[in-house]
Every structure is written in structure tokens, then in C-alpha cells.
Amino acid sequence: MALRQACIRLALRRARPDLGNSIFTGSAQRSIGPKQAFGYGEVAPKGAPGFETVQLKPPETFTDTVKYISKGMATIPTKKEIIEAIGYPGQKHSAGGISTVGRIYYGPGRYDYGRPPMPAGWFANWFYGFWEFGHIMFVADRWIAMRYLRHFLGTAVCFFPMWLQMQWNMKAWDEFKKTHAQ
């Protein structure tokens, strides 16, 4: 009875929508609050990975390949990528399961913003899926690869003491069997 009355009371109260930051006033994207759904800071800062012209599609010439590797894979990760890879309290995560992650750099000019341009040659088209994986993991979203590395190293650090104890235990059992014959 009380739950029904509370529902009626709350349904009849006056509830106005907040029109201060909405599509009705034309100010949907103000400077307050987060500017993107994932990460922090600028969406497409200068020098961010994945925005160069040679990174828009798989390289098809030797000079494009050299520029692609030097601009994408040989550059030092940015501070933002390192912080997102390590993680921090209150870090936003993308909605989805294991295979969906957010992009910390995403906007016009990035290679996968909208419909990605496909390469012209058949060889690059044939291996496009492999290029896409390598491009995401080691060029455009390097922080994902760094996060995988973090999990691998964390697992190794936690596993090593148990493995060491197991080796000591096996050696102790061998010594025990030598001295205590059954």
C-alpha cells in the first residue's frame, strides 16, 4: 500500500527537464565536463598517433612504409597513452565486453573515423586484416598493447613466487624420498 502511494506521489510531482546543457539551446557541447567518452584531455591533439597521412591506409610503397614505421612505431608513447595503459582510480571504461575498448584519440582525421579508405593494390587488400590488427595495437592505440603487457607482467610477477615455491617443494620431496624409503 505504501509503495503504491509513493509511486503515485512521485509520479504527480512537477519534474522539469534541465535545458541548460541540451540540444534545445544549441549548447550541447560546452567547455564544462568531459569532452570525450574515454580518457581525458584533447580528443585529437597535434602529434597524436593515427592522424598522419601515411597512417590512413596500409603503405604500398617503400617510402610510405619507412614513413609509416618512423612516424607510428618508432615514436615514444605520449604521457596520456602511458597513463591510460597503467590505469588510475576512476578511469572510464568503454561499454562492451572483452573486445571493445574506447579510443583515447578519436576524431576527424583519424584513419578509422567514418569509413576507412581501402588500399588500391590487391596485396594490401588481401592482408588488410593483419595490417589493421598491427596498426591498432602498435600505432593508433598503442596503450592497448601496453595494457596487455601490463597484465602479462603482473601475471608473471604473481606467478614467479608460486613457481619458485613449487620447485623448492619438488626438491624437498626428492630429498624426503631418498632418506625415508617406503
GROMACS .gro file of C-alpha atoms in nm:
model
  182
    1MET     CA    1   0.000   0.000   0.000
    2ALA     CA    2   0.274   0.243   0.092
    3LEU     CA    3   0.474   0.160  -0.220
    4ARG     CA    4   0.172   0.231  -0.441
    5GLN     CA    5   0.112   0.566  -0.271
    6ALA     CA    6   0.479   0.660  -0.307
    7CYS     CA    7   0.467   0.581  -0.678
    8ILE     CA    8   0.158   0.796  -0.724
    9ARG     CA    9   0.305   1.082  -0.520
   10LEU     CA   10   0.633   1.079  -0.713
   11ALA     CA   11   0.458   1.049  -1.049
   12LEU     CA   12   0.247   1.358  -0.986
   13ARG     CA   13   0.527   1.588  -0.879
   14ARG     CA   14   0.650   1.854  -1.116
   15ALA     CA   15   0.967   1.748  -1.294
   16ARG     CA   16   1.114   1.994  -1.542
   17PRO     CA   17   1.395   1.885  -1.775
   18ASP     CA   18   1.723   2.068  -1.735
   19LEU     CA   19   1.755   2.266  -2.056
   20GLY     CA   20   2.081   2.436  -1.959
   21ASN     CA   21   2.307   2.196  -2.150
   22SER     CA   22   2.090   2.034  -2.413
   23ILE     CA   23   2.020   2.021  -2.781
   24PHE     CA   24   1.736   2.271  -2.740
   25THR     CA   25   1.964   2.563  -2.653
   26GLY     CA   26   2.233   2.488  -2.910
   27SER     CA   27   2.495   2.442  -2.639
   28ALA     CA   28   2.516   2.065  -2.625
   29GLN     CA   29   2.896   2.066  -2.609
   30ARG     CA   30   3.005   2.322  -2.355
   31SER     CA   31   3.352   2.352  -2.216
   32ILE     CA   32   3.247   2.209  -1.880
   33GLY     CA   33   3.262   1.838  -1.821
   34PRO     CA   34   3.439   1.570  -2.020
   35LYS     CA   35   3.496   1.638  -2.388
   36GLN     CA   36   3.504   1.274  -2.490
   37ALA     CA   37   3.367   0.943  -2.374
   38PHE     CA   38   3.701   0.787  -2.290
   39GLY     CA   39   4.026   0.914  -2.146
   40TYR     CA   40   4.096   1.274  -2.060
   41GLY     CA   41   4.231   1.580  -2.235
   42GLU     CA   42   4.209   1.674  -2.600
   43VAL     CA   43   4.037   1.445  -2.847
   44ALA     CA   44   4.281   1.492  -3.135
   45PRO     CA   45   4.594   1.676  -3.018
   46LYS     CA   46   4.878   1.758  -3.252
   47GLY     CA   47   5.117   1.466  -3.289
   48ALA     CA   48   4.867   1.202  -3.174
   49PRO     CA   49   4.913   0.861  -3.335
   50GLY     CA   50   4.680   0.758  -3.617
   51PHE     CA   51   4.630   1.104  -3.769
   52GLU     CA   52   4.923   1.120  -4.014
   53THR     CA   53   4.852   1.096  -4.387
   54VAL     CA   54   5.075   0.787  -4.419
   55GLN     CA   55   4.872   0.617  -4.143
   56LEU     CA   56   4.535   0.643  -4.319
   57LYS     CA   57   4.578   0.314  -4.506
   58PRO     CA   58   4.835   0.037  -4.539
   59PRO     CA   59   5.158   0.160  -4.701
   60GLU     CA   60   5.201   0.045  -5.060
   61THR     CA   61   5.542   0.187  -5.146
   62PHE     CA   62   5.879   0.163  -4.976
   63THR     CA   63   5.885   0.535  -4.885
   64ASP     CA   64   5.536   0.512  -4.736
   65THR     CA   65   5.647   0.209  -4.535
   66VAL     CA   66   5.951   0.394  -4.396
   67LYS     CA   67   5.737   0.697  -4.304
   68TYR     CA   68   5.471   0.471  -4.152
   69ILE     CA   69   5.719   0.289  -3.930
   70SER     CA   70   5.913   0.602  -3.830
   71LYS     CA   71   5.600   0.808  -3.753
   72GLY     CA   72   5.393   0.532  -3.594
   73MET     CA   73   5.601   0.258  -3.438
   74ALA     CA   74   5.929   0.434  -3.362
   75THR     CA   75   5.785   0.728  -3.166
   76ILE     CA   76   5.783   0.738  -2.788
   77PRO     CA   77   5.439   0.685  -2.632
   78THR     CA   78   5.275   1.001  -2.506
   79LYS     CA   79   5.210   1.070  -2.140
   80LYS     CA   80   4.837   1.018  -2.199
   81GLU     CA   81   4.896   0.672  -2.351
   82ILE     CA   82   5.115   0.564  -2.061
   83ILE     CA   83   4.866   0.685  -1.801
   84GLU     CA   84   4.574   0.514  -1.976
   85ALA     CA   85   4.777   0.192  -2.008
   86ILE     CA   86   4.872   0.184  -1.640
   87GLY     CA   87   4.524   0.279  -1.525
   88TYR     CA   88   4.410   0.505  -1.246
   89PRO     CA   89   4.127   0.522  -0.992
   90GLY     CA   90   3.806   0.642  -1.153
   91GLN     CA   91   3.923   0.561  -1.504
   92LYS     CA   92   3.638   0.544  -1.752
   93HIS     CA   93   3.592   0.222  -1.940
   94SER     CA   94   3.415   0.161  -2.265
   95ALA     CA   95   3.081  -0.015  -2.263
   96GLY     CA   96   3.113  -0.363  -2.403
   97GLY     CA   97   3.288  -0.688  -2.333
   98ILE     CA   98   3.640  -0.808  -2.381
   99SER     CA   99   3.677  -0.697  -2.740
  100THR     CA  100   3.551  -0.340  -2.720
  101VAL     CA  101   3.766  -0.064  -2.580
  102GLY     CA  102   3.747   0.310  -2.607
  103ARG     CA  103   3.972   0.530  -2.812
  104ILE     CA  104   4.169   0.797  -2.632
  105TYR     CA  105   4.240   0.976  -2.961
  106TYR     CA  106   3.943   0.983  -3.194
  107GLY     CA  107   3.812   1.249  -3.425
  108PRO     CA  108   3.816   1.382  -3.780
  109GLY     CA  109   4.146   1.300  -3.945
  110ARG     CA  110   4.197   0.966  -3.772
  111TYR     CA  111   4.226   0.670  -4.008
  112ASP     CA  112   3.910   0.493  -3.886
  113TYR     CA  113   3.689   0.798  -3.837
  114GLY     CA  114   3.392   0.725  -4.060
  115ARG     CA  115   3.466   0.482  -4.341
  116PRO     CA  116   3.835   0.389  -4.364
  117PRO     CA  117   3.991   0.430  -4.710
  118MET     CA  118   4.091   0.096  -4.855
  119PRO     CA  119   4.428   0.041  -5.021
  120ALA     CA  120   4.448   0.032  -5.401
  121GLY     CA  121   4.659  -0.281  -5.450
  122TRP     CA  122   4.534  -0.637  -5.419
  123PHE     CA  123   4.824  -0.741  -5.193
  124ALA     CA  124   4.745  -0.476  -4.931
  125ASN     CA  125   4.374  -0.558  -4.954
  126TRP     CA  126   4.443  -0.930  -4.904
  127PHE     CA  127   4.638  -0.865  -4.583
  128TYR     CA  128   4.427  -0.571  -4.462
  129GLY     CA  129   4.303  -0.755  -4.153
  130PHE     CA  130   4.656  -0.828  -4.036
  131TRP     CA  131   4.758  -0.469  -4.104
  132GLU     CA  132   4.453  -0.344  -3.911
  133PHE     CA  133   4.543  -0.552  -3.604
  134GLY     CA  134   4.905  -0.436  -3.608
  135HIS     CA  135   4.803  -0.077  -3.673
  136ILE     CA  136   4.563  -0.070  -3.380
  137MET     CA  137   4.795  -0.249  -3.138
  138PHE     CA  138   5.123  -0.076  -3.225
  139VAL     CA  139   5.040   0.258  -3.391
  140ALA     CA  140   4.696   0.410  -3.336
  141ASP     CA  141   4.601   0.267  -2.995
  142ARG     CA  142   4.936   0.163  -2.851
  143TRP     CA  143   4.803   0.193  -2.500
  144ILE     CA  144   4.601  -0.127  -2.555
  145ALA     CA  145   4.920  -0.323  -2.625
  146MET     CA  146   5.081  -0.161  -2.321
  147ARG     CA  147   4.780  -0.267  -2.113
  148TYR     CA  148   4.817  -0.627  -2.236
  149LEU     CA  149   5.185  -0.609  -2.147
  150ARG     CA  150   5.087  -0.482  -1.802
  151HIS     CA  151   4.861  -0.784  -1.750
  152PHE     CA  152   5.128  -1.024  -1.875
  153LEU     CA  153   5.396  -0.877  -1.646
  154GLY     CA  154   5.158  -0.864  -1.350
  155THR     CA  155   5.070  -1.230  -1.401
  156ALA     CA  156   5.439  -1.319  -1.428
  157VAL     CA  157   5.524  -1.130  -1.108
  158CYS     CA  158   5.246  -1.306  -0.918
  159PHE     CA  159   5.322  -1.646  -1.073
  160PHE     CA  160   5.700  -1.649  -1.010
  161PRO     CA  161   5.690  -1.688  -0.628
  162MET     CA  162   5.446  -1.977  -0.660
  163TRP     CA  163   5.661  -2.145  -0.926
  164LEU     CA  164   5.970  -2.096  -0.709
  165GLN     CA  165   5.792  -2.249  -0.410
  166MET     CA  166   5.685  -2.542  -0.629
  167GLN     CA  167   6.048  -2.605  -0.733
  168TRP     CA  168   6.162  -2.598  -0.370
  169ASN     CA  169   5.878  -2.833  -0.275
  170MET     CA  170   5.970  -3.081  -0.550
  171LYS     CA  171   6.334  -3.076  -0.437
  172ALA     CA  172   6.226  -3.129  -0.076
  173TRP     CA  173   6.010  -3.425  -0.180
  174ASP     CA  174   6.302  -3.581  -0.369
  175GLU     CA  175   6.526  -3.546  -0.061
  176PHE     CA  176   6.249  -3.686   0.160
  177LYS     CA  177   6.207  -3.992  -0.066
  178LYS     CA  178   6.582  -4.057  -0.058
  179THR     CA  179   6.601  -4.053   0.321
  180HIS     CA  180   6.267  -4.220   0.400
  181ALA     CA  181   6.238  -4.533   0.194
  182GLN     CA  182   5.896  -4.694   0.181
   0.00000   0.00000   0.00000
